[in-house]
PDB file of C-alpha atoms in Angstrom:
ATOM      1  CA  MET X 980     101.052 115.324 137.415  1.00 42.00           C
ATOM      2  CA  GLN X 981      99.046 112.449 138.455  1.00 42.00           C
ATOM      3  CA  HIS X 982      97.898 110.056 135.589  1.00 39.00           C
ATOM      4  CA  ARG X 983      93.971 108.899 135.973  1.00 41.00           C
ATOM      5  CA  VAL X 984      92.740 105.198 135.265  1.00 44.00           C
ATOM      6  CA  GLY X 985      91.979 104.834 131.900  1.00 45.00           C
ATOM      7  CA  SER X 986      93.471 107.821 130.074  1.00 41.00           C
ATOM      8  CA  PRO X 987      96.260 107.374 127.600  1.00 41.00           C
ATOM      9  CA  LYS X 988     100.029 107.820 129.430  1.00 42.00           C
ATOM     10  CA  TRP X 989     101.980 110.959 127.995  1.00 38.00           C
ATOM     11  CA  GLY X 990     103.333 109.946 124.372  1.00 40.00           C
ATOM     12  CA  GLU X 991     100.017 107.760 123.784  1.00 44.00           C
ATOM     13  CA  ARG X 992      97.330 108.100 121.743  1.00 45.00           C
ATOM     14  CA  LYS X 993      93.783 106.259 122.823  1.00 50.00           C
ATOM     15  CA  ASP X 994      93.708 103.870 120.338  1.00 49.00           C
ATOM     16  CA  GLY X 995      97.239 102.279 121.421  1.00 47.00           C
ATOM     17  CA  CYS X 996      99.548 104.312 119.078  1.00 46.00           C
ATOM     18  CA  ARG X 997     102.290 105.483 120.439  1.00 46.00           C
ATOM     19  CA  ARG X 998     104.601 109.389 119.335  1.00 47.00           C
ATOM     20  CA  MET X 999     107.207 108.791 117.492  1.00 50.00           C
ATOM     21  CA  TYR X1000     110.436 107.945 118.955  1.00 61.00           C
ATOM     22  CA  ARG X1001     113.116 110.744 119.323  1.00 76.00           C
ATOM     23  CA  ILE X1002     115.504 110.398 116.683  1.00 83.00           C
ATOM     24  CA  THR X1003     118.758 110.636 118.292  1.00 86.00           C
ATOM     25  CA  ASN X1004     121.358 109.935 115.589  1.00 90.00           C
ATOM     26  CA  VAL X1005     121.267 110.816 111.821  1.00 92.00           C
ATOM     27  CA  TYR X1006     123.159 108.314 109.349  1.00 94.00           C
ATOM     28  CA  VAL X1007     123.491 109.799 105.555  1.00 94.00           C
ATOM     29  CA  ASN X1008     124.609 107.656 102.917  1.00 95.00           C
ATOM     30  CA  ASN X1009     127.356 109.648 101.496  1.00 94.00           C
ATOM     31  CA  SER X1010     125.644 108.767  97.423  1.00 91.00           C
ATOM     32  CA  VAL X1011     122.773 110.938  98.752  1.00 91.00           C
ATOM     33  CA  LYS X1012     124.264 113.775 100.509  1.00 88.00           C
ATOM     34  CA  GLU X1013     124.174 115.861  97.427  1.00 87.00           C
ATOM     35  CA  TRP X1014     119.921 115.455  97.276  1.00 86.00           C
ATOM     36  CA  ILE X1015     120.077 116.217 100.523  1.00 84.00           C
ATOM     37  CA  SER X1016     119.975 120.199 102.155  1.00 82.00           C
ATOM     38  CA  PRO X1017     122.704 120.323 105.206  1.00 81.00           C
ATOM     39  CA  SER X1018     120.844 123.163 106.274  1.00 82.00           C
ATOM     40  CA  VAL X1019     117.687 121.615 106.759  1.00 82.00           C
ATOM     41  CA  LEU X1020     118.962 118.945 108.310  1.00 85.00           C
ATOM     42  CA  ASN X1021     120.537 121.140 111.229  1.00 83.00           C
ATOM     43  CA  ASN X1022     117.441 122.961 111.616  1.00 83.00           C
ATOM     44  CA  ILE X1023     115.868 119.260 112.499  1.00 84.00           C
ATOM     45  CA  PHE X1024     118.424 117.058 114.496  1.00 85.00           C
ATOM     46  CA  ARG X1025     121.673 118.595 116.102  1.00 85.00           C
ATOM     47  CA  LYS X1026     124.671 118.496 114.355  1.00 87.00           C
ATOM     48  CA  GLU X1027     127.005 116.148 116.434  1.00 88.00           C
ATOM     49  CA  ARG X1028     124.573 113.548 115.392  1.00 89.00           C
ATOM     50  CA  ILE X1029     124.637 113.687 112.193  1.00 92.00           C
ATOM     51  CA  VAL X1030     126.704 111.014 110.592  1.00 93.00           C
ATOM     52  CA  TYR X1031     128.012 110.182 107.092  1.00 94.00           C
ATOM     53  CA  PHE X1032     128.851 106.758 105.731  1.00 95.00           C
ATOM     54  CA  GLU X1033     129.865 105.308 102.971  1.00 93.00           C
ATOM     55  CA  ASN X1034     128.767 101.741 102.381  1.00 88.00           C
ATOM     56  CA  HIS X1035     127.030 100.444 105.837  1.00 87.00           C
ATOM     57  CA  PRO X1036     126.258 102.999 108.712  1.00 90.00           C
ATOM     58  CA  GLU X1037     127.802 101.348 112.217  1.00 88.00           C
ATOM     59  CA  VAL X1038     124.502 102.765 113.945  1.00 87.00           C
ATOM     60  CA  ASP X1039     124.158 103.022 117.820  1.00 84.00           C
ATOM     61  CA  GLU X1040     122.357 100.040 119.031  1.00 81.00           C
ATOM     62  CA  ARG X1041     121.949 101.588 122.598  1.00 80.00           C
ATOM     63  CA  CYS X1042     119.384 103.909 120.869  1.00 76.00           C
ATOM     64  CA  GLY X1043     117.006 101.249 120.264  1.00 72.00           C
ATOM     65  CA  VAL X1044     115.826  99.888 117.081  1.00 66.00           C
ATOM     66  CA  LYS X1045     113.237 103.643 116.346  1.00 78.00           C
ATOM     67  CA  GLY X1046     116.564 106.010 118.056  1.00 85.00           C
ATOM     68  CA  ASN X1047     118.267 105.888 114.379  1.00 90.00           C
ATOM     69  CA  LEU X1048     117.313 107.255 111.399  1.00 92.00           C
ATOM     70  CA  VAL X1049     119.446 105.652 107.977  1.00 93.00           C
ATOM     71  CA  ILE X1050     118.897 108.093 104.859  1.00 93.00           C
ATOM     72  CA  THR X1051     119.837 106.255 102.408  1.00 93.00           C
ATOM     73  CA  GLU X1052     119.259 105.239  98.608  1.00 93.00           C
ATOM     74  CA  THR X1053     117.133 102.259  97.196  1.00 90.00           C
ATOM     75  CA  MET X1054     119.050  99.658  94.791  1.00 85.00           C
ATOM     76  CA  GLY X1055     115.809  97.937  94.161  1.00 89.00           C
ATOM     77  CA  GLU X1056     112.488  98.864  92.835  1.00 92.00           C
ATOM     78  CA  PHE X1057     110.182 101.313  94.898  1.00 93.00           C
ATOM     79  CA  LEU X1058     106.970  99.619  93.069  1.00 91.00           C
ATOM     80  CA  LYS X1059     106.370  96.237  94.078  1.00 89.00           C
ATOM     81  CA  PRO X1060     103.152  93.931  93.273  1.00 87.00           C
ATOM     82  CA  CYS X1061     101.769  92.998  96.771  1.00 84.00           C
ATOM     83  CA  PRO X1062     103.372  89.512  97.646  1.00 82.00           C
ATOM     84  CA  CYS X1063      99.593  88.544  99.244  1.00 80.00           C
ATOM     85  CA  THR X1064      99.212  85.129 101.349  1.00 78.00           C
ATOM     86  CA  THR X1065     100.528  81.739  99.321  1.00 79.00           C
ATOM     87  CA  PHE X1066      97.554  80.164  98.200  1.00 81.00           C
ATOM     88  CA  TYR X1067      94.973  83.012  97.748  1.00 79.00           C
ATOM     89  CA  THR X1068      94.071  85.228  94.566  1.00 80.00           C
ATOM     90  CA  GLY X1069      95.960  88.048  94.403  1.00 79.00           C
ATOM     91  CA  CYS X1070      94.633  90.980  95.363  1.00 82.00           C
ATOM     92  CA  GLY X1071      96.323  93.161  92.924  1.00 81.00           C
ATOM     93  CA  TYR X1072      97.605  95.892  95.552  1.00 85.00           C
ATOM     94  CA  THR X1073     101.316  97.617  94.400  1.00 89.00           C
ATOM     95  CA  VAL X1074     102.802  98.362  97.253  1.00 89.00           C
ATOM     96  CA  LEU X1075     105.198 101.903  97.539  1.00 91.00           C
ATOM     97  CA  ASN X1076     108.542 101.131  99.747  1.00 90.00           C
ATOM     98  CA  TYR X1077     109.890 104.836  99.999  1.00 90.00           C
ATOM     99  CA  MET X1078     110.940 103.072 103.711  1.00 89.00           C
ATOM    100  CA  HIS X1079     111.661 100.439 106.076  1.00 88.00           C
ATOM    101  CA  ASN X1080     110.691 100.350 109.454  1.00 87.00           C
ATOM    102  CA  CYS X1081     108.600 102.870 110.781  1.00 82.00           C
ATOM    103  CA  PRO X1082     109.263 105.492 113.815  1.00 78.00           C
ATOM    104  CA  LEU X1083     105.808 104.455 115.239  1.00 78.00           C
ATOM    105  CA  THR X1084     105.272 102.011 118.138  1.00 75.00           C
ATOM    106  CA  CYS X1085     102.035 100.920 117.846  1.00 79.00           C
ATOM    107  CA  THR X1086     101.388  97.697 120.053  1.00 79.00           C
ATOM    108  CA  TYR X1087      98.634  96.518 117.537  1.00 82.00           C
ATOM    109  CA  CYS X1088     100.946  96.519 114.213  1.00 81.00           C
ATOM    110  CA  ILE X1089     103.138  93.852 112.937  1.00 80.00           C
ATOM    111  CA  LEU X1090     106.014  95.994 111.990  1.00 80.00           C
ATOM    112  CA  GLN X1091     106.876  96.052 115.584  1.00 76.00           C
ATOM    113  CA  ALA X1092     108.078  91.927 115.204  1.00 78.00           C
ATOM    114  CA  TYR X1093     108.413  92.436 111.641  1.00 78.00           C
ATOM    115  CA  CYS X1094     111.008  95.019 110.924  1.00 77.00           C
ATOM    116  CA  ASN X1095     113.839  94.327 113.903  1.00 72.00           C
ATOM    117  CA  GLU X1096     116.843  95.936 112.042  1.00 77.00           C
ATOM    118  CA  PRO X1097     118.031  99.189 114.499  1.00 80.00           C
ATOM    119  CA  ALA X1098     116.864 101.757 112.585  1.00 89.00           C
ATOM    120  CA  VAL X1099     114.336 103.868 110.057  1.00 89.00           C
ATOM    121  CA  MET X1100     115.464 104.092 106.939  1.00 90.00           C
ATOM    122  CA  LEU X1101     114.389 106.368 104.549  1.00 91.00           C
ATOM    123  CA  TYR X1102     115.071 106.113 100.917  1.00 92.00           C
ATOM    124  CA  ALA X1103     115.799 109.661  99.329  1.00 92.00           C
ATOM    125  CA  ASN X1104     116.190 109.274  95.609  1.00 91.00           C
ATOM    126  CA  PHE X1105     112.746 110.012  94.999  1.00 88.00           C
ATOM    127  CA  GLY X1106     113.843 111.246  92.050  1.00 90.00           C
ATOM    128  CA  ASP X1107     114.026 107.555  90.830  1.00 93.00           C
ATOM    129  CA  LEU X1108     110.567 107.341  92.356  1.00 92.00           C
ATOM    130  CA  LEU X1109     109.036 109.423  90.180  1.00 93.00           C
ATOM    131  CA  ASP X1110     110.820 108.337  86.997  1.00 94.00           C
ATOM    132  CA  GLU X1111     109.499 104.372  87.835  1.00 93.00           C
ATOM    133  CA  LEU X1112     105.804 106.398  88.563  1.00 92.00           C
ATOM    134  CA  GLU X1113     106.084 107.941  84.731  1.00 93.00           C
ATOM    135  CA  MET X1114     106.924 104.666  83.306  1.00 92.00           C
ATOM    136  CA  LYS X1115     105.089 101.808  85.018  1.00 90.00           C
ATOM    137  CA  VAL X1116     101.978 104.242  85.288  1.00 89.00           C
ATOM    138  CA  TRP X1117     101.434 107.485  84.187  1.00 88.00           C
ATOM    139  CA  LYS X1118     102.924 107.092  80.652  1.00 87.00           C
ATOM    140  CA  PRO X1119     100.761 103.294  80.370  1.00 85.00           C
ATOM    141  CA  ARG X1120      98.369 105.091  81.907  1.00 85.00           C
ATOM    142  CA  ARG X1121      97.159 102.008  83.894  1.00 82.00           C
ATOM    143  CA  ARG X1122      94.961 102.759  86.970  1.00 83.00           C
ATOM    144  CA  LEU X1123      96.831 100.573  90.683  1.00 82.00           C
ATOM    145  CA  ARG X1124      95.778 100.568  94.128  1.00 86.00           C
ATOM    146  CA  ILE X1125      98.990 102.007  95.361  1.00 87.00           C
ATOM    147  CA  GLY X1126      99.897 101.841  99.156  1.00 85.00           C
ATOM    148  CA  THR X1127     102.675 102.410 101.397  1.00 82.00           C
ATOM    149  CA  GLY X1128     102.461 100.044 104.551  1.00 70.00           C
ATOM    150  CA  GLU X1129     104.298  96.815 104.130  1.00 77.00           C
ATOM    151  CA  LEU X1130     107.516  97.721 105.335  1.00 80.00           C
ATOM    152  CA  GLY X1131     107.005 100.855 106.693  1.00 78.00           C
ATOM    153  CA  ASP X1132     103.770 102.929 107.953  1.00 70.00           C
ATOM    154  CA  SER X1133     101.168 104.335 105.603  1.00 60.00           C
TER     155      SER X1133
END
């Protein structure tokens, strides 16, 4: 099959955004093991590519930045005020960080340079996220602008 000039390459969309990398290795923190169905993981990923770890995973950097997925829990807050640019009036935006890094390789995205860890991290403690939303948003009946694009793709 010949590539036509002006048409996107395989795995690339016309807007410059590429397909997701193929996740090769999955690293699951033992602290979240009970929250994740092993059958779901085994249906998506090859069983021999799923590694459980205690403190910090030793990821296979030969897979590239986007070839590893680490499923763990966040130790901090999910909702944070937007850091905004220094010396400017704050935007009032709230950032929801449920992941770190991004499985996409969009050429225009700053995350390609900003997040240079050897894996995409997904935080699995969604119960804590719901508790935080309850405490900070729903219970006080606050209206917030919430987005997810600071440390992961929105």
